[in-house]
Coordinates of C-alpha atoms and ligand atoms in Angstrom, one line a residue:
M14 CA 33.0 100.0 -42.3
Y15 CA 31.1 97.6 -44.5
K16 CA 31.9 96.7 -48.2
V17 CA 28.2 96.5 -49.2
I18 CA 24.9 97.0 -47.5
I19 CA 21.6 95.9 -49.0
L20 CA 18.4 97.7 -48.1
G21 CA 15.3 95.6 -48.4
S22 CA 14.7 91.9 -48.2
G23 CA 12.3 91.1 -51.1
P24 CA 13.4 89.0 -54.1
A25 CA 15.6 91.8 -55.5
G26 CA 17.6 92.3 -52.2
L27 CA 17.7 88.6 -51.5
T28 CA 19.0 87.7 -55.0
A29 CA 21.7 90.4 -54.6
A30 CA 22.6 88.9 -51.2
I31 CA 23.0 85.4 -52.6
Y32 CA 25.3 86.6 -55.4
L33 CA 27.4 88.8 -53.1
A34 CA 27.7 86.3 -50.4
R35 CA 28.9 83.7 -52.9
A36 CA 31.4 86.2 -54.0
N37 CA 32.7 86.5 -50.4
L38 CA 31.7 90.1 -50.1
N39 CA 29.9 89.5 -46.8
P40 CA 26.7 91.5 -47.5
I41 CA 24.6 92.9 -44.7
I42 CA 20.9 93.1 -45.4
F43 CA 18.7 95.5 -43.5
E44 CA 15.3 93.8 -43.7
G45 CA 13.2 97.0 -43.7
K46 CA 9.8 97.5 -42.1
Q47 CA 8.1 94.7 -44.0
S48 CA 10.6 91.8 -43.9
G49 CA 10.4 89.8 -47.2
G50 CA 8.5 92.5 -49.1
Q51 CA 5.3 92.2 -51.0
L52 CA 5.6 88.5 -51.6
T53 CA 5.0 87.8 -48.0
M54 CA 1.5 89.2 -48.5
T55 CA 0.5 86.8 -51.3
T56 CA -0.5 83.2 -51.2
D57 CA 0.6 80.9 -54.0
V58 CA 3.2 82.1 -56.6
E59 CA 2.6 80.1 -59.8
N60 CA 4.7 82.1 -62.2
F61 CA 8.2 82.0 -60.6
P62 CA 10.1 79.6 -62.8
G63 CA 11.3 76.3 -61.3
F64 CA 8.2 75.4 -59.2
V65 CA 6.0 73.1 -61.2
N66 CA 3.1 73.3 -58.8
G67 CA 3.8 76.9 -57.6
I68 CA 5.1 77.9 -54.2
S69 CA 3.8 80.0 -51.4
G70 CA 5.1 83.6 -51.4
P71 CA 6.4 83.5 -47.8
V72 CA 8.1 80.1 -48.4
L73 CA 9.8 81.4 -51.6
I74 CA 11.2 84.3 -49.6
E75 CA 12.2 82.1 -46.7
N76 CA 14.1 79.8 -49.1
M77 CA 15.9 82.7 -50.8
R78 CA 16.9 84.0 -47.3
K79 CA 18.3 80.6 -46.2
Q80 CA 20.1 80.3 -49.5
A81 CA 21.8 83.7 -48.9
E82 CA 22.6 82.8 -45.2
R83 CA 24.2 79.5 -46.4
F84 CA 26.8 81.6 -48.1
G85 CA 27.4 84.0 -45.2
A86 CA 24.9 86.8 -45.8
K87 CA 24.0 88.5 -42.5
F88 CA 20.4 89.8 -41.9
K89 CA 19.7 92.7 -39.5
R90 CA 16.2 93.7 -38.3
G91 CA 15.8 97.4 -38.9
W92 CA 15.2 100.1 -41.4
V93 CA 17.3 102.9 -42.7
S94 CA 15.8 106.2 -41.7
S95 CA 18.2 108.5 -43.6
V96 CA 21.3 108.4 -45.7
D97 CA 24.2 110.7 -46.6
L98 CA 25.3 109.8 -50.1
S99 CA 27.4 113.0 -50.6
E100 CA 30.7 111.2 -50.3
R101 CA 32.1 107.7 -49.8
P102 CA 31.9 105.9 -47.4
F103 CA 28.2 106.5 -47.4
K104 CA 26.6 107.0 -44.0
L105 CA 23.3 105.3 -43.1
V106 CA 21.2 106.0 -40.1
I107 CA 19.6 102.8 -38.7
N108 CA 16.3 103.1 -36.9
E109 CA 16.9 106.8 -36.4
K110 CA 19.7 105.9 -33.9
E111 CA 22.9 104.2 -35.0
T112 CA 25.1 105.4 -37.9
I113 CA 27.0 102.9 -40.0
E114 CA 29.3 103.4 -43.1
T115 CA 29.6 101.4 -46.3
E116 CA 31.7 101.5 -49.4
S117 CA 28.7 100.6 -51.6
L118 CA 25.0 100.4 -51.3
I119 CA 22.2 98.5 -53.0
I120 CA 18.7 99.9 -52.7
S121 CA 16.0 97.3 -53.0
T122 CA 13.3 98.9 -50.8
G123 CA 10.5 98.1 -53.3
A124 CA 7.3 99.9 -53.8
S125 CA 4.1 99.6 -51.8
A126 CA 0.7 99.2 -53.5
K127 CA -1.5 102.0 -52.3
L128 CA -4.5 100.8 -50.3
L129 CA -7.9 102.2 -49.9
N130 CA -7.7 102.1 -46.1
I131 CA -11.2 100.9 -45.6
P132 CA -12.5 98.3 -43.1
G133 CA -11.9 94.7 -44.0
E134 CA -9.1 95.5 -46.5
F135 CA -5.6 95.1 -44.9
E136 CA -6.3 91.9 -42.9
N137 CA -7.8 90.1 -46.0
I138 CA -4.9 90.8 -48.4
G139 CA -4.0 87.4 -49.9
R140 CA -7.4 86.1 -48.8
G141 CA -9.7 87.4 -51.5
I142 CA -8.2 90.9 -51.7
S143 CA -5.2 91.4 -53.9
T144 CA -3.0 94.1 -55.4
C145 CA -1.6 92.0 -58.2
A146 CA -3.7 90.4 -61.0
T147 CA -0.7 88.7 -62.6
C148 CA 0.0 87.0 -59.3
D149 CA -3.5 86.1 -58.2
G150 CA -5.8 86.2 -61.3
S151 CA -5.8 82.5 -62.0
F152 CA -7.4 81.8 -58.7
Y153 CA -10.6 83.5 -60.0
T154 CA -11.3 81.3 -63.0
N155 CA -15.0 81.6 -63.8
K156 CA -15.6 83.9 -60.9
K157 CA -16.7 87.5 -60.6
V158 CA -14.1 90.0 -59.5
I159 CA -13.9 93.8 -58.9
V160 CA -11.0 96.0 -59.9
V161 CA -10.8 99.3 -58.0
G162 CA -9.2 102.2 -59.9
G163 CA -9.5 104.3 -63.0
G164 CA -5.9 104.5 -64.2
D165 CA -3.8 102.5 -66.8
S166 CA -3.0 99.9 -64.2
A167 CA -6.6 99.3 -63.4
M168 CA -7.4 98.9 -67.1
E169 CA -4.5 96.5 -67.6
E170 CA -5.4 94.5 -64.5
A171 CA -9.0 94.3 -65.6
L172 CA -8.1 93.2 -69.1
F173 CA -5.7 90.6 -67.7
L174 CA -8.4 89.2 -65.4
T175 CA -10.8 88.7 -68.2
K176 CA -8.7 85.7 -69.2
Y177 CA -9.9 83.9 -66.1
A178 CA -12.9 85.6 -64.5
S179 CA -16.5 85.3 -65.8
E180 CA -17.0 89.0 -65.1
V181 CA -14.8 92.0 -64.1
I182 CA -16.4 95.1 -62.7
I183 CA -14.3 98.2 -62.7
V184 CA -15.2 100.4 -59.7
H185 CA -13.9 104.0 -60.0
R186 CA -14.5 107.0 -57.8
R187 CA -15.2 109.4 -60.7
N188 CA -17.2 109.4 -63.9
E189 CA -14.1 110.1 -66.0
L190 CA -11.2 107.6 -66.1
R191 CA -7.6 108.7 -65.7
A192 CA -6.4 105.9 -68.0
S193 CA -5.0 106.7 -71.5
K194 CA -7.6 106.6 -74.3
I195 CA -6.2 103.5 -75.8
M196 CA -6.4 101.5 -72.6
Q197 CA -9.9 102.8 -71.9
Q198 CA -10.9 101.8 -75.4
R199 CA -9.5 98.3 -75.0
A200 CA -11.4 97.8 -71.7
K201 CA -14.6 99.2 -73.1
E202 CA -14.5 96.9 -76.0
N203 CA -14.2 93.8 -73.8
N204 CA -17.6 92.2 -73.1
K205 CA -16.5 90.7 -69.8
I206 CA -15.8 94.2 -68.3
K207 CA -18.6 96.0 -66.6
W208 CA -18.5 99.5 -65.1
S209 CA -19.5 101.0 -61.8
L210 CA -18.4 104.6 -61.9
N211 CA -18.7 107.5 -59.5
K212 CA -18.6 105.0 -56.6
K213 CA -16.5 105.5 -53.5
P214 CA -15.4 102.2 -51.9
I215 CA -16.3 102.2 -48.2
E216 CA -16.0 98.7 -46.9
M217 CA -15.0 95.2 -47.9
V218 CA -17.9 92.8 -47.3
I219 CA -16.6 89.6 -45.7
D220 CA -18.7 86.6 -44.7
N221 CA -17.2 83.7 -42.8
G222 CA -13.7 84.7 -43.9
N223 CA -14.6 85.0 -47.6
V224 CA -14.8 88.2 -49.6
I225 CA -18.4 88.4 -50.9
G226 CA -18.5 92.0 -52.1
L227 CA -17.6 95.7 -51.9
K228 CA -19.8 98.3 -50.2
V229 CA -19.7 101.5 -52.2
M230 CA -21.4 104.9 -52.0
D231 CA -22.7 106.6 -55.1
L232 CA -21.1 110.1 -55.0
E233 CA -24.1 111.7 -56.6
T234 CA -27.0 110.2 -54.7
K235 CA -25.0 109.3 -51.6
K236 CA -26.8 106.0 -51.6
E237 CA -24.8 102.9 -50.3
S238 CA -24.9 99.6 -52.1
I239 CA -23.0 96.3 -52.2
I240 CA -21.4 95.1 -55.4
E241 CA -21.1 91.3 -55.1
S242 CA -17.8 89.6 -56.1
D243 CA -15.6 86.7 -55.2
G244 CA -12.4 88.8 -55.2
I245 CA -11.3 92.4 -55.2
F246 CA -8.2 93.8 -56.9
I247 CA -7.0 97.2 -55.7
S248 CA -5.2 99.0 -58.5
I249 CA -4.9 102.6 -57.4
G250 CA -1.2 103.0 -57.9
H251 CA 2.1 102.3 -56.2
T252 CA 4.5 104.4 -54.1
P253 CA 8.2 103.6 -54.4
N254 CA 9.8 103.4 -51.0
T255 CA 12.3 106.2 -51.4
T256 CA 11.4 108.8 -48.8
F257 CA 14.5 108.1 -46.7
L258 CA 16.7 109.1 -49.7
N259 CA 15.6 112.7 -49.3
N260 CA 16.0 113.4 -53.0
Q261 CA 19.7 112.5 -53.1
L262 CA 19.2 110.2 -56.1
T263 CA 17.7 111.0 -59.5
T264 CA 14.2 109.7 -59.8
D265 CA 11.4 109.9 -62.4
G266 CA 8.3 112.1 -61.9
N267 CA 6.7 109.4 -59.7
G268 CA 9.7 108.9 -57.4
Y269 CA 11.1 105.7 -59.0
I270 CA 14.9 105.6 -58.9
L271 CA 16.4 106.1 -62.4
V272 CA 19.2 103.6 -63.3
K273 CA 21.6 103.8 -66.3
P274 CA 20.0 101.7 -69.0
G275 CA 21.1 98.0 -68.9
S276 CA 22.6 98.4 -65.4
S277 CA 21.6 99.0 -61.8
K278 CA 23.8 102.1 -61.5
T279 CA 22.2 105.2 -60.1
N280 CA 23.5 108.8 -60.6
V281 CA 25.8 108.3 -57.5
D282 CA 28.9 106.2 -58.1
G283 CA 28.7 103.2 -55.7
V284 CA 24.9 103.3 -55.2
F285 CA 22.9 100.7 -57.1
A286 CA 19.1 100.1 -57.3
C287 CA 17.1 97.0 -58.2
G288 CA 13.6 95.6 -57.9
D289 CA 10.4 97.6 -57.8
V290 CA 12.0 100.7 -56.4
Q291 CA 13.4 101.3 -59.9
D292 CA 10.7 99.6 -62.0
S293 CA 7.2 101.0 -62.3
K294 CA 6.4 98.8 -65.3
Y295 CA 7.0 95.0 -64.8
R296 CA 6.9 94.7 -61.0
Q297 CA 7.3 91.0 -61.0
A298 CA 9.2 88.8 -58.5
I299 CA 11.2 87.4 -61.3
T300 CA 12.2 90.7 -62.8
A301 CA 13.0 92.0 -59.3
A302 CA 15.3 88.9 -58.8
G303 CA 16.9 89.5 -62.2
T304 CA 17.8 93.1 -61.4
G305 CA 19.0 92.0 -58.0
C306 CA 21.5 89.8 -59.7
M307 CA 22.5 92.7 -61.9
A308 CA 23.1 94.9 -58.9
A309 CA 25.3 92.3 -57.2
L310 CA 27.4 92.0 -60.3
D311 CA 27.7 95.8 -60.6
V312 CA 28.8 96.0 -57.0
E313 CA 31.4 93.3 -57.5
Q314 CA 32.8 95.3 -60.4
F315 CA 32.7 98.5 -58.5
I316 CA 34.6 97.0 -55.5
D317 CA 37.2 95.4 -57.9
D318 CA 37.7 98.9 -59.4
I319 CA 38.2 100.7 -56.1
N320 CA 40.5 98.0 -54.9
Y321 CA 42.5 98.2 -58.2
K322 CA 42.8 102.0 -57.7
K323 CA 44.0 101.6 -54.1
V324 CA 46.7 99.1 -55.2
T325 CA 47.8 101.3 -58.1
L326 CA 48.0 104.3 -55.8
S327 CA 50.1 102.5 -53.2
I328 CA 52.4 101.1 -55.9
N329 CA 52.8 104.7 -57.3
N330 CA 53.5 106.0 -53.8
N331 CA 56.2 103.4 -53.2
I332 CA 57.9 104.2 -56.6
L333 CA 57.9 107.9 -55.7
Ligands
LIG30 P1 -2.6 106.3 -61.5 O1 -2.5 106.7 -62.9 O2 -2.2 107.3 -60.5 O3 -4.2 106.0 -61.3 C1 -4.6 105.6 -60.0 C2 -6.1 105.5 -60.1 O4 -6.6 105.1 -58.8 C3 -6.8 106.8 -60.4 O5 -7.9 106.6 -61.3 C4 -7.3 107.3 -59.0 O6 -8.5 108.0 -59.1 C5 -7.6 106.0 -58.3 N1 -7.4 106.2 -56.9 C6 -6.3 106.7 -56.3 N2 -6.5 106.7 -54.9 C7 -7.7 106.3 -54.7 C8 -8.5 106.1 -53.6 N3 -8.1 106.3 -52.3 N4 -9.8 105.6 -53.7 C9 -10.3 105.3 -54.9 N5 -9.6 105.5 -56.1 C10 -8.3 105.9 -56.0 O7 -1.8 104.9 -61.2 P2 -1.6 103.7 -62.2 O8 -2.8 103.3 -62.9 O9 -0.9 102.7 -61.3 O10 -0.5 104.2 -63.2 C11 0.8 104.8 -62.8 C12 1.6 105.2 -64.0 O11 2.0 104.0 -64.7 C13 0.8 106.1 -64.9 O12 1.7 107.0 -65.5 C14 0.4 105.1 -66.0 O13 0.1 105.7 -67.3 C15 1.5 104.1 -66.1 N6 1.1 102.8 -66.5 C16 1.1 102.6 -67.9 C17 0.6 101.3 -68.3 C18 0.6 101.1 -69.8 O14 0.8 102.0 -70.6 N7 0.4 99.9 -70.3 C19 0.2 100.4 -67.5 C20 0.2 100.6 -66.1 C21 0.6 101.9 -65.7 P3 -8.6 109.5 -59.7 O15 -8.5 109.3 -61.2 O16 -9.9 110.0 -59.3 O17 -7.5 110.3 -59.1

């Protein structure tokens, strides 16, 4: 039986691993289906403190991993297909085969940006197609970009991008926006933002490895056209990676794990959550790392508490 298992190897899980390994708690990290998480799909990360000239996402992840390994953290390829959190030790099924047991569990399985699933999209993420304006916006200084989506995230991303881009075109599949009135108003009042509504994206247009536009179909006339742009930001929502939990933890209406304020504690004693799987708002590498640190410290406290209870129980038994 393990003392602590970490699920997920993005910045949250890796930070938790560094702290727990340094505390001699021998964490085991199951890397998940996308080892390293969303950062491995970005190019340069310029807003993670400590790197004057930025650092590539995959290198940042690799460094965190080596740092955790230096203190004894062990990485295992594989993903947890189901869990039983009804009693301790918790039972985890790995790759739908092997079952292992752990005293405590950190869930840092992240969230996946929803994609359009159209030709030219997946293979060009990080090369002109992005799911994060905060991460990649500055690469489009004085350039023309598209934001796909009609929700609050799309408005927020578009407004953020106006700091850099010369023009931001919001492409949305309906005439009405889903975004809140205030966010719509802010976007509509911004001169750099243009609108292309009632348009269904059908293909990323790539020339010589560069994104040059988005092919769309007008849903009224059914006519296809190409909207030219230097970059395309997809902002159609995120899905927290929590299906394997089978509703055993309390989540919000969108499936994000709810933690007790100011901590990483879930509604199940001994189960902790950090990173994007419990954060639908900030979703940054640095906030994920911060909550990963919190989870590690919460686990340390939890293990100290159960060890203390075991010692007290054995002393009491000896006295009796
Ligand atoms: P969302 O509200 O679910 O909006 C997703 C948008 O993407 C919708 O406009 C949807 O179109 C569009 N979309 C979905 N799938 C698509 C597809 N396959 N092709 C084309 N378009 C597609 O997601 P969100 O904007 O990420 O927001 C999530 C939650 O976080 C919301 O509750 C939001 O209010 C909140 N949030 C708040 C703030 C803020 O207050 N500052 C900022 C960000 C997010 P349809 O409208 O046609 O369905």
